[in-house]
Coordinates of C-alpha atoms in Angstrom, one line a residue:
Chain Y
X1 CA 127.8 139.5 -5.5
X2 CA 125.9 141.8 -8.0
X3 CA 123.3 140.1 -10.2
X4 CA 120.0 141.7 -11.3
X5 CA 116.1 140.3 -10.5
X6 CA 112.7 141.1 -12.5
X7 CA 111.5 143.9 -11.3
X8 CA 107.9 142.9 -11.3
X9 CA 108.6 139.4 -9.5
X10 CA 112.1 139.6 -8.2
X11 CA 113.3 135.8 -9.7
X12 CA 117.2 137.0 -9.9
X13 CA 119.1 136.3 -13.3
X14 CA 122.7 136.8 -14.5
X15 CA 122.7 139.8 -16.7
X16 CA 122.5 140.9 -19.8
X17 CA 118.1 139.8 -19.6
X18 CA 116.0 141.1 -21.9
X19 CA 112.5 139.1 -20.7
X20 CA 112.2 137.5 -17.5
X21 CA 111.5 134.3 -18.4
X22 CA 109.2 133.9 -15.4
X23 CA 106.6 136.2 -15.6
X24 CA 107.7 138.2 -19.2
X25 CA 108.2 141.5 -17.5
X26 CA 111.4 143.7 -19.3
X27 CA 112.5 145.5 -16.6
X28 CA 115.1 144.5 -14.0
X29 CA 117.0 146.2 -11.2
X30 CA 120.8 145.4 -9.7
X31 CA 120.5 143.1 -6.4
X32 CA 123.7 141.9 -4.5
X33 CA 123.4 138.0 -3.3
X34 CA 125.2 136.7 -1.1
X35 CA 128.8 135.2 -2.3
X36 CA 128.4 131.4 -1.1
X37 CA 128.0 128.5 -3.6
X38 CA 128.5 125.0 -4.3
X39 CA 129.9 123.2 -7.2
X40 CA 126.9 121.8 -9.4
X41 CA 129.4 120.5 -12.1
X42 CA 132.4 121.2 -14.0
X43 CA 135.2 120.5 -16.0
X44 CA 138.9 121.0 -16.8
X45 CA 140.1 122.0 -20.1
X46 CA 142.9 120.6 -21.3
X47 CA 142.6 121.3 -25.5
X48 CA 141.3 125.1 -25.7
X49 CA 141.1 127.9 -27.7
X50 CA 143.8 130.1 -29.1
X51 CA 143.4 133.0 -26.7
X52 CA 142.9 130.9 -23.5
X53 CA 145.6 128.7 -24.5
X54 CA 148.8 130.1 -21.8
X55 CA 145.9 129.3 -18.9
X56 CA 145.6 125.6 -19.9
X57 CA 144.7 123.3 -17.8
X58 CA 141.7 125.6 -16.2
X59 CA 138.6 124.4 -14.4
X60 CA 135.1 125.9 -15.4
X61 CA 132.8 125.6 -13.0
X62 CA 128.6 125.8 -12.8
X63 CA 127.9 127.3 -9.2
X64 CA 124.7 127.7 -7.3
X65 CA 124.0 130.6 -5.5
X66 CA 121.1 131.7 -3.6
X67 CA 117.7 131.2 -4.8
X68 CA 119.2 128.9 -6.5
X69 CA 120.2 131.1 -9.2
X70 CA 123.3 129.1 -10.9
X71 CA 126.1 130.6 -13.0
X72 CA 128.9 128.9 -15.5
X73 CA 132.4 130.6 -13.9
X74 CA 136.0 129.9 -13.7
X75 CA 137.9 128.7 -10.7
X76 CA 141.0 130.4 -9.0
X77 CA 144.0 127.5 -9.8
X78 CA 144.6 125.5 -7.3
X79 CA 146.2 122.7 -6.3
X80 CA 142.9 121.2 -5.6
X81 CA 140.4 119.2 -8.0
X82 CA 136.7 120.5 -8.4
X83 CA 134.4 117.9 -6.8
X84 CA 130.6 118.5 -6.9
X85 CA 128.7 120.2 -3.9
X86 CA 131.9 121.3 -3.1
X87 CA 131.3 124.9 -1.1
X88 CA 132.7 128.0 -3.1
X89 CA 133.1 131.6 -2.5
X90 CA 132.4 134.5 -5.3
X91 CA 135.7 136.0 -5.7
X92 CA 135.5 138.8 -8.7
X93 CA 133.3 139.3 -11.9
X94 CA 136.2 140.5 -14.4
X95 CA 136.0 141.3 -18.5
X96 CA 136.3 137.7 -18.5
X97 CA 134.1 135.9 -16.6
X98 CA 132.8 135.6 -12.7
X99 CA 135.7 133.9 -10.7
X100 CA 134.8 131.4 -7.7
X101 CA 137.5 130.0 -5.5
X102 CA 137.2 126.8 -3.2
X103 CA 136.9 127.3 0.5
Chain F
X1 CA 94.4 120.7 -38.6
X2 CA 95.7 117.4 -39.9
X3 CA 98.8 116.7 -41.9
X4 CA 98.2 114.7 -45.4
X5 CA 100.7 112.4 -45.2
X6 CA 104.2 112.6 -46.7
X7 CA 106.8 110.3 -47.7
X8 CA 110.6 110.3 -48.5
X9 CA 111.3 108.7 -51.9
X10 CA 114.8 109.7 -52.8
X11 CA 118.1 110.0 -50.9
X12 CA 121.6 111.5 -51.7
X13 CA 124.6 111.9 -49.6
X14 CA 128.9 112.5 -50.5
X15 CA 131.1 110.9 -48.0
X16 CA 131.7 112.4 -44.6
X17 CA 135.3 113.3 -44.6
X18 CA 137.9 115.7 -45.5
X19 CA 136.9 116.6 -48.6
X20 CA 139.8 118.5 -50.1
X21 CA 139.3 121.1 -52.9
X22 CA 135.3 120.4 -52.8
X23 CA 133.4 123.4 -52.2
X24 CA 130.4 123.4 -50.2
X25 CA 127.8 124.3 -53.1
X26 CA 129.4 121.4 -55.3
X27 CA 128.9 119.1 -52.0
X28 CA 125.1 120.2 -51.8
X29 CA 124.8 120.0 -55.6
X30 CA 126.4 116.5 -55.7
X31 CA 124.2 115.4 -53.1
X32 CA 121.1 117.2 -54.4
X33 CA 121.3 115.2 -57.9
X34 CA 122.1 111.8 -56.7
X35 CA 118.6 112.3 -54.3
X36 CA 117.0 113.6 -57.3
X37 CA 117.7 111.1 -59.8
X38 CA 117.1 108.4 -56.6
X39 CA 113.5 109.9 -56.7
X40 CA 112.9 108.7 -60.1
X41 CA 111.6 112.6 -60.4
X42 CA 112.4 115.6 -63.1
X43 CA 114.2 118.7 -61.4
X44 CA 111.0 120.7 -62.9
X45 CA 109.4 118.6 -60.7
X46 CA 110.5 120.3 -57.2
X47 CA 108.6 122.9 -55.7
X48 CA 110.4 123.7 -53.0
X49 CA 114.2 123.7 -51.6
X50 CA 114.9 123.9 -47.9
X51 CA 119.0 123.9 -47.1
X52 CA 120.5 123.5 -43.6
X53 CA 123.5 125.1 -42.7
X54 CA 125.3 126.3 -39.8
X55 CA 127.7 129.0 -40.9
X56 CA 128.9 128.9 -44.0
X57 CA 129.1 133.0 -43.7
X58 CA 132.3 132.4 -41.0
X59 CA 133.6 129.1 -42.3
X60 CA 133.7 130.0 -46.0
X61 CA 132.7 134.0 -45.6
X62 CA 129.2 132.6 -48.0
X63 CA 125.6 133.5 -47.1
X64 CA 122.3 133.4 -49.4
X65 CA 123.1 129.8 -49.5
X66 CA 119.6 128.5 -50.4
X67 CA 119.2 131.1 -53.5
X68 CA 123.0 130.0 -54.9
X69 CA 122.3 126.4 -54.4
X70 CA 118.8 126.0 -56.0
X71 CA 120.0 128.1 -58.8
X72 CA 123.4 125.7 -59.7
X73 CA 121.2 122.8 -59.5
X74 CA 119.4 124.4 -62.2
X75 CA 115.7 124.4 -60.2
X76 CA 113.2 126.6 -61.3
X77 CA 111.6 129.8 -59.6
X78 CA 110.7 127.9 -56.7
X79 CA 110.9 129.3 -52.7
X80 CA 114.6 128.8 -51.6
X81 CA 114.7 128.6 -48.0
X82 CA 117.7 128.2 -45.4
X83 CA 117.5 126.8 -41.7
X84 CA 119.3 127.5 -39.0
X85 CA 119.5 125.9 -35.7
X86 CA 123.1 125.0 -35.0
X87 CA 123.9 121.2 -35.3
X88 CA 119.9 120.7 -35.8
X89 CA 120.3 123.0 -38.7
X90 CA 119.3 119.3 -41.0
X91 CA 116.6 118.3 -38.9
X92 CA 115.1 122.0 -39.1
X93 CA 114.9 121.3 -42.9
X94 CA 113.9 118.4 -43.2
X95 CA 110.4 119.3 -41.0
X96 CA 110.0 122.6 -42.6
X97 CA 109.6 120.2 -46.4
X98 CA 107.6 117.6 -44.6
X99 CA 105.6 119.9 -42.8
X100 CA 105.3 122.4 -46.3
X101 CA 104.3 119.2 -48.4
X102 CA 101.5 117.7 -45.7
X103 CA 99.7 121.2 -45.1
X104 CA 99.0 120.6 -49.0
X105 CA 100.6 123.7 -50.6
X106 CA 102.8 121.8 -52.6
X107 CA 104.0 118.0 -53.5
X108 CA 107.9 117.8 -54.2
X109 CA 110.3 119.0 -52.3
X110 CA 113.9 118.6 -51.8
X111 CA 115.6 119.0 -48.8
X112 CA 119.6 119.2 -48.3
X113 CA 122.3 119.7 -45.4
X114 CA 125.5 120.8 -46.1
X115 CA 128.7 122.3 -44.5
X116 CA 132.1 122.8 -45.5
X117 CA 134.8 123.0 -42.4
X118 CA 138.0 121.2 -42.9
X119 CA 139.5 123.7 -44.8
X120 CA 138.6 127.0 -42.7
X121 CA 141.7 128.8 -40.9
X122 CA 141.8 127.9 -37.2
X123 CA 140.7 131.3 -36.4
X124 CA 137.6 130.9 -38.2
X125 CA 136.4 127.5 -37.0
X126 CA 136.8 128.6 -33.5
X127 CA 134.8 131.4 -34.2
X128 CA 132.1 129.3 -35.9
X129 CA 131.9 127.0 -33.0
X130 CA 131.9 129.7 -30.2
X131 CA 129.1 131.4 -32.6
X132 CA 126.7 128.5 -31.3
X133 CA 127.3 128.8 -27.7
X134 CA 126.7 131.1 -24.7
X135 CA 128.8 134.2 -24.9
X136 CA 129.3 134.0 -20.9
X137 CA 130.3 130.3 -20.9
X138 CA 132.3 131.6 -24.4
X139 CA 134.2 133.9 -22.1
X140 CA 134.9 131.2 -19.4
X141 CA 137.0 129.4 -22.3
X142 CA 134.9 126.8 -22.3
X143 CA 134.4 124.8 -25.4
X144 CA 131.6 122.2 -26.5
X145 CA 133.6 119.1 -25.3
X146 CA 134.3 121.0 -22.3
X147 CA 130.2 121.5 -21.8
X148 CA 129.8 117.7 -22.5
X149 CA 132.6 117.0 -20.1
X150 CA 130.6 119.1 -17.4
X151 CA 127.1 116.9 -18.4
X152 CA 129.0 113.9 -17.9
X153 CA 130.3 114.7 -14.4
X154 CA 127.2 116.0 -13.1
X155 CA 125.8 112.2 -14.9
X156 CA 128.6 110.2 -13.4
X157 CA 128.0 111.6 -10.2
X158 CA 124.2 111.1 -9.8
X159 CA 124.0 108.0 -11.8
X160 CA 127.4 106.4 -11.4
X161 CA 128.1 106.0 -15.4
X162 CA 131.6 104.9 -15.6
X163 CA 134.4 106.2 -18.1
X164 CA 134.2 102.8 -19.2
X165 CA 130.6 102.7 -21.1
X166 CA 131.4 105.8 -22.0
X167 CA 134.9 104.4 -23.9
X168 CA 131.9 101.6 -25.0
X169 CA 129.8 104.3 -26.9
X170 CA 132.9 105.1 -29.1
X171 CA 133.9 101.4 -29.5
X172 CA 130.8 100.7 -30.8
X173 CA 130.1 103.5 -32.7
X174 CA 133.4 103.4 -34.4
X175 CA 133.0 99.6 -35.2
X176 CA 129.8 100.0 -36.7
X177 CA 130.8 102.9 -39.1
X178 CA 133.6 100.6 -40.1
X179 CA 130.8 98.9 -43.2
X180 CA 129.8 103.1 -43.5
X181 CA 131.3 104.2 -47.1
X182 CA 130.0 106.9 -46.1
X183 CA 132.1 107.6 -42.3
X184 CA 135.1 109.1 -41.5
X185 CA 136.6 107.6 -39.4
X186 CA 136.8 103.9 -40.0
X187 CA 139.3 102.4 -37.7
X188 CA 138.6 99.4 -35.1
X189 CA 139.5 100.9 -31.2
X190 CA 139.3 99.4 -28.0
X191 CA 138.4 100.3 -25.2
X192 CA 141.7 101.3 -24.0
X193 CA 142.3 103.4 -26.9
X194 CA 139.9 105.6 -26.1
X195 CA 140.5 105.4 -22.0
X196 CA 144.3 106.7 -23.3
X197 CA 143.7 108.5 -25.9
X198 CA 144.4 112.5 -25.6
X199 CA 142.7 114.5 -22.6
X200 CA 140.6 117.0 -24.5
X201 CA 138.2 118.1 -21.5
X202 CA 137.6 116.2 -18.2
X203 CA 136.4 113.6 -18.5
X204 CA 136.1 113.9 -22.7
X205 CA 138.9 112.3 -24.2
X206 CA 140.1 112.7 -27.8
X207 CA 138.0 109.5 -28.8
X208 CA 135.5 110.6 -27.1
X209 CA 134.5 113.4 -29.5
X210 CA 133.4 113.6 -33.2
X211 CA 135.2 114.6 -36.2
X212 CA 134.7 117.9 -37.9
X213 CA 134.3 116.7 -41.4
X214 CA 132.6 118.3 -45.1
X215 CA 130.0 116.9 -46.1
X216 CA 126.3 117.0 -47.9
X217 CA 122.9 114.7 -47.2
X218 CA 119.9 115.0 -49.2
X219 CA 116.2 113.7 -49.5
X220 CA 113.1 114.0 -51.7
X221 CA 109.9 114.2 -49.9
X222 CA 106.1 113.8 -51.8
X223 CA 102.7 113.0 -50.2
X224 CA 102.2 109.2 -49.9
X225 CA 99.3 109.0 -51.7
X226 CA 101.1 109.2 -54.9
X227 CA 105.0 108.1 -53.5
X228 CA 104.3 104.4 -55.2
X229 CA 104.6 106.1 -58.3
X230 CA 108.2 107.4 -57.8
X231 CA 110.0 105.0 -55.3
X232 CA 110.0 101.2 -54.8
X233 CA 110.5 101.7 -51.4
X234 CA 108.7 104.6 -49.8
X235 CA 109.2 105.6 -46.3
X236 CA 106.6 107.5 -44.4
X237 CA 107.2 110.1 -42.2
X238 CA 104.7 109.6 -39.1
X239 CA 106.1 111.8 -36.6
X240 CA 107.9 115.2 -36.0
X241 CA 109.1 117.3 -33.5
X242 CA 111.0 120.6 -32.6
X243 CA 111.4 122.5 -29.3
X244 CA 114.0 125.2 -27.9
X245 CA 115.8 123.9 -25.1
X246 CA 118.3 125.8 -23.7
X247 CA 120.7 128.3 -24.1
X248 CA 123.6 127.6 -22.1
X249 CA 124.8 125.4 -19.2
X250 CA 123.8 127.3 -16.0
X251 CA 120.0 128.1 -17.0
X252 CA 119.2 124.3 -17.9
X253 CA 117.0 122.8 -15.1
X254 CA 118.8 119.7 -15.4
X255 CA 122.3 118.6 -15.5
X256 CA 121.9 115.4 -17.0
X257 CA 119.2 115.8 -19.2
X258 CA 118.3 118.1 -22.8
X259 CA 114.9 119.3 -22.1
X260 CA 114.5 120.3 -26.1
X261 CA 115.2 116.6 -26.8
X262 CA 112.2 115.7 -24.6
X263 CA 110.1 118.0 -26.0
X264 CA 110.8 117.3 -29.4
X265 CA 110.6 113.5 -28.9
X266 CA 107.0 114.0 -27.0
X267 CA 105.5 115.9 -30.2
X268 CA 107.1 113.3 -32.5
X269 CA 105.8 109.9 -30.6
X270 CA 102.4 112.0 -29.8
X271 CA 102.1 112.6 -34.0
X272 CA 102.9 108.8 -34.6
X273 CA 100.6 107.4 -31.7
X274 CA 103.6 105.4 -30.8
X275 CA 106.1 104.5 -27.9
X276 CA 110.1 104.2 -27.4
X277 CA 109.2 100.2 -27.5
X278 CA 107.7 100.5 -31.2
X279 CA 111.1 102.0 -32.5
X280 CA 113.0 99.4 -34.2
X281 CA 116.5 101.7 -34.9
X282 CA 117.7 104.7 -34.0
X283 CA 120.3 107.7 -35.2
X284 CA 120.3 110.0 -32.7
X285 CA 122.8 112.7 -31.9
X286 CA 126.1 111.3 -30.6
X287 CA 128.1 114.1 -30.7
X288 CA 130.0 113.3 -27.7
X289 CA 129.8 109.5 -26.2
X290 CA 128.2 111.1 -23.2
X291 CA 125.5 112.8 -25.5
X292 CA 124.6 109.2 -27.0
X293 CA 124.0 107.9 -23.0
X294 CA 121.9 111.1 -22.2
X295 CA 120.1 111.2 -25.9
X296 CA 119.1 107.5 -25.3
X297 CA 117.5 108.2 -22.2
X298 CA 116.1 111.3 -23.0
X299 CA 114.2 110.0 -25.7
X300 CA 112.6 107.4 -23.9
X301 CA 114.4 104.2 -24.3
X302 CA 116.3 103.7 -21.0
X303 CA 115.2 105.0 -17.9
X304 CA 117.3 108.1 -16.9
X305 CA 120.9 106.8 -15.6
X306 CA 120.7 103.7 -16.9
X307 CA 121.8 104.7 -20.4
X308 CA 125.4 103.8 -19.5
X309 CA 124.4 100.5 -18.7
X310 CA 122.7 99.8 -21.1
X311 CA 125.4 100.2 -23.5
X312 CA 128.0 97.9 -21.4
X313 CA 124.8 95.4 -21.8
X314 CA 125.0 95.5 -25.4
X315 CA 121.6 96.6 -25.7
X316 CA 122.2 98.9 -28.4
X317 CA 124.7 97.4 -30.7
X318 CA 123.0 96.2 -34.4
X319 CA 121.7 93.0 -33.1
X320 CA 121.0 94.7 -29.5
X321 CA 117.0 95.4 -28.1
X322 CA 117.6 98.8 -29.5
X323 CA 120.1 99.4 -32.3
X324 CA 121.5 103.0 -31.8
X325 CA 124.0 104.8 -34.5
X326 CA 124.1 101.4 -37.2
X327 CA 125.5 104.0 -39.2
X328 CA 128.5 104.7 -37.0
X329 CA 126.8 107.9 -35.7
X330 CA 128.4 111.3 -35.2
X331 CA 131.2 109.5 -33.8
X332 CA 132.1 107.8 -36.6
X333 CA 130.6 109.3 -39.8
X334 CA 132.0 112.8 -38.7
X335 CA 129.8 116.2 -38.2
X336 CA 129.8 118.7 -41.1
X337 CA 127.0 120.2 -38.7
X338 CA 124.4 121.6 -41.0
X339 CA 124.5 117.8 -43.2
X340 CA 124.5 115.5 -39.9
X341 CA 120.5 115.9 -39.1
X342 CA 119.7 115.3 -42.9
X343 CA 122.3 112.3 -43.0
X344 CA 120.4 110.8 -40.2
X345 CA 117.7 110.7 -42.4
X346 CA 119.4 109.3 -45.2
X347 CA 120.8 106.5 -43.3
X348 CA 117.4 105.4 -41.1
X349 CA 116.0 105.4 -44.7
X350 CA 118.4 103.0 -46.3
X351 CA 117.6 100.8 -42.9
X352 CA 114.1 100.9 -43.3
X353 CA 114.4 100.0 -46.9
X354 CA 116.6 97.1 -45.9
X355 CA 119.2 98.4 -48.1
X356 CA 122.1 99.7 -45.2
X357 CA 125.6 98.2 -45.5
X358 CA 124.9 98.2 -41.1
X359 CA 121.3 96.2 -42.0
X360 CA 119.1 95.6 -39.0
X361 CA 117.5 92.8 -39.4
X362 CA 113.3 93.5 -40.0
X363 CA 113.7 97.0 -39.0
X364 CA 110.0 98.3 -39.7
X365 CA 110.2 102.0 -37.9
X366 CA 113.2 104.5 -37.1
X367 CA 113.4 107.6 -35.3
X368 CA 116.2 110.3 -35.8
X369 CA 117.0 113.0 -33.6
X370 CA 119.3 116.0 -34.2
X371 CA 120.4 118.3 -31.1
X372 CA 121.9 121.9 -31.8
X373 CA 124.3 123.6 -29.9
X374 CA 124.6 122.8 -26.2
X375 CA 121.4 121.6 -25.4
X376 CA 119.3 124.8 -28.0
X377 CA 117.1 122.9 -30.2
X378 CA 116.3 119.6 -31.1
X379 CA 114.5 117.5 -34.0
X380 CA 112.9 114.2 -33.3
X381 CA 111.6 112.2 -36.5
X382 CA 110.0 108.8 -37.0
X383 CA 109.7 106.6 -40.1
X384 CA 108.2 103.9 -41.3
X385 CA 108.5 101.8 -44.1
X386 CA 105.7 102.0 -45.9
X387 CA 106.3 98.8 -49.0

């Protein structure tokens, strides 16, 4: 999974970063992590906006990743309810939003 | 340096409701004279006018809000100055007059909140509320119940607060805003109304989640010193507070806890040399039932997790240990956001002068606190009666 680190004290961050907040250096570089996570949170939307209306009910996740560097993503539907610490797998980073699915 | 002390000596507010055909400028200016002429003061008087406002520019397509507003409630060629800081955008103010009034530069000031969003298009509202959060989580779908609905899983989970207290937060909330002239939503609910009440976003049901609402708060501020000469009842502002927090969801350190409401809350107590046991009432930002349980603890008055029962323990009902939301809160009172930090100030004020339809009894200090966005800034204020 491609996220980017500080390029002065590698702490990884999910673009766009225009400071690390760590050390205050401006520079960052791509860096693939690997693609296993767990559920932190989430939540199931049932009342959403206009646009994301047809995909209702979806599940929005917050994932940890390595380092624990966390991110706020969608899950693939499933017949399955979110649960925390649950194990999930990076699936695709889209227009949209970076998709997990349970595993 | 130190701050010369400053006082609060007249309040304004319009109902928090739908407020058909009223513009936002006529809300600020109706709010703005009933605070003035509270204040026993002449408009020449005023030497400054702080306005908070969230986003009048997409709700109403309006900006230069402080200049228009100061100059239809006829004020003179004084510093006009809007805040920003989503649903803190009140709170910001209302520090910016105190804090411009007790570095000495000048003596009057008058501070309003105001925002007009019932009769936006859909379109717009969404866009105003998405305007506040993280464009990443924005592009998830996700929507501000939804972030409180992800905070109260992660809070259930590690703490094992039940649906049920929060059901109790709305219960009570809604009960209390029932003597509110001033609240929105004035309707007696159970428990089971809100436990079957319209999924909105695991676990966040319908009455679960405040009312958007028009609406406009004022206050007067002077120093102390000479605040006797104005109001029967001064109340003095002894503490204040504001820190960033953060940005989103996924970059908080905590799950359960707003890290700008701590901050804000440590300044404010620090200021007024005082504890969460000194505080006799509280408004605090219940914007979702789980955001009263997590502001409670985050501010100091129930260890962390144990907000949830404390509520079931009626421990924060009027006559409770530690009155929270008299007024009817968010919950009840509705949140036209940029209004709802100054309105908290209004409403401790009325308590502290032992003047609040909601009275608790011998309430001597309150504190307020005003949370923007999900999690982004905070206010914390304390006052105390000072008559």
């Amino acid at each position: 999974m491609k996220v980017i680190e500080c390029a002065q004290c590698h702490r990884t961050f999910i673009p766009p970063k225009f400071t690390c907040r760590a050390c205050g250096h401006t520079d960052f570089q791509e860096k693939e992590i690997p693609e296993k996570g767990k559920i932190l949170s989430f939540t199931t939307i049932w009342v959403a906006p206009e646009s994301f209306m047809d995909q209702v009910p979806y599940d929005i996740v917050v994932v940890e990743l390595a380092d624990k560097l966390r991110v706020t993503g969608r899950l693939l539907p499933i017949d399955k309810k979110p649960t925390i610490d649950a194990p999930v797998e990076f699936d695709r980073k889209d227009e949209k939003a970076y998709w997990f699915k349970l595993i | 340096m130190s701050l010369r002390s400053v006082s609060v000596i007249g309040i304004g507010s319009t109902p928090f409701a739908r407020l058909e055909g009223r513009s936002l400028l006529d809300l600020i200016n109706g709010a703005c004279n009933e605070a003035i002429r509270d204040a026993h003061i002449s408009r020449d008087q005023i030497q400054s006018f702080y306005l908070g406002n969230y986003s009048a520019g997409i709700l109403i397509g309006q900006e230069t809000l402080a200049p228009k507003a100061s100059y239809g409630l006829g004020l003179k060629e004084i510093p006009p100055t809007r805040v920003e800081g989503a649903c803190a955008s009140g709170g910001i103010a209302f520090r910016h007059a105190y804090l411009m009034i007790g570095t000495g530069l000048i003596d009057f000031a008058l501070v309003a909140g105001g925002e007009k969003m019932t009769e936006a298009t859909t379109e717009r509202s969404t866009a105003a509320l998405a305007a506040a959060a993280d464009e990443l989580e924005n592009r998830c779908g996700l929507t501000y119940p939804g972030a409180f609905g992800i905070w109260a899983n992660r809070h259930m989970h590690d703490y094992g607060t039940t649906r049920k207290q929060l059901a109790l937060v709305s219960v009570k909330n809604k009960r209390n805003g029932m003597r509110n002239p001033r609240a929105q939503l004035k309707k007696e609910i159970t428990i089971d109304d809100v436990l079957n009440s319209r999924l909105i976003a695991d676990p966040l049901r319908l009455y679960d989640c405040c009312p958007i609402s028009d609406g406009a708060a004022a206050l007067v501020l002077c120093p102390t010193a000479i605040a006797k000469g104005y109001a029967k009842k001064p109340i003095e502002i002894i503490g204040s507070g504001q820190a960033l927090g953060t940005i989103n969801i996924y970059e908080a350190d905590s799950l359960t806890a707003f890290s700008a409401t701590i901050r804000a809350a440590e300044q404010a107590f620090e200021m007024a040399s005082l504890t969460p046991n000194d505080i006799d009432v509280v408004e605090l930002h219940d914007c979702f039932s789980m955001a009263e349980i997590i502001d409670s603890e985050d501010l100091g008055f129930f260890e962390k997790g144990k907000g949830g029962p404390a509520v079931e323990e009626g421990l924060t009902q009027v006559d409770g240990k530690i009155p929270v939301n008299p007024s009817g809160g968010l919950l009840s009172k509705g949140h036209p956001v940029g209004a709802t930090g100054c309105g908290q100030i209004y409403e401790l004020v009325k308590q502290l002068r032992e003047e609040h339809e909601n009275q608790v009894p011998s309430a001597e200090i309150g504190l307020a606190h005003n949370l923007g966005g999900t999690g982004s800034v905070s206010t914390v204020h304390i006052l105390r009666r000072k008559w």
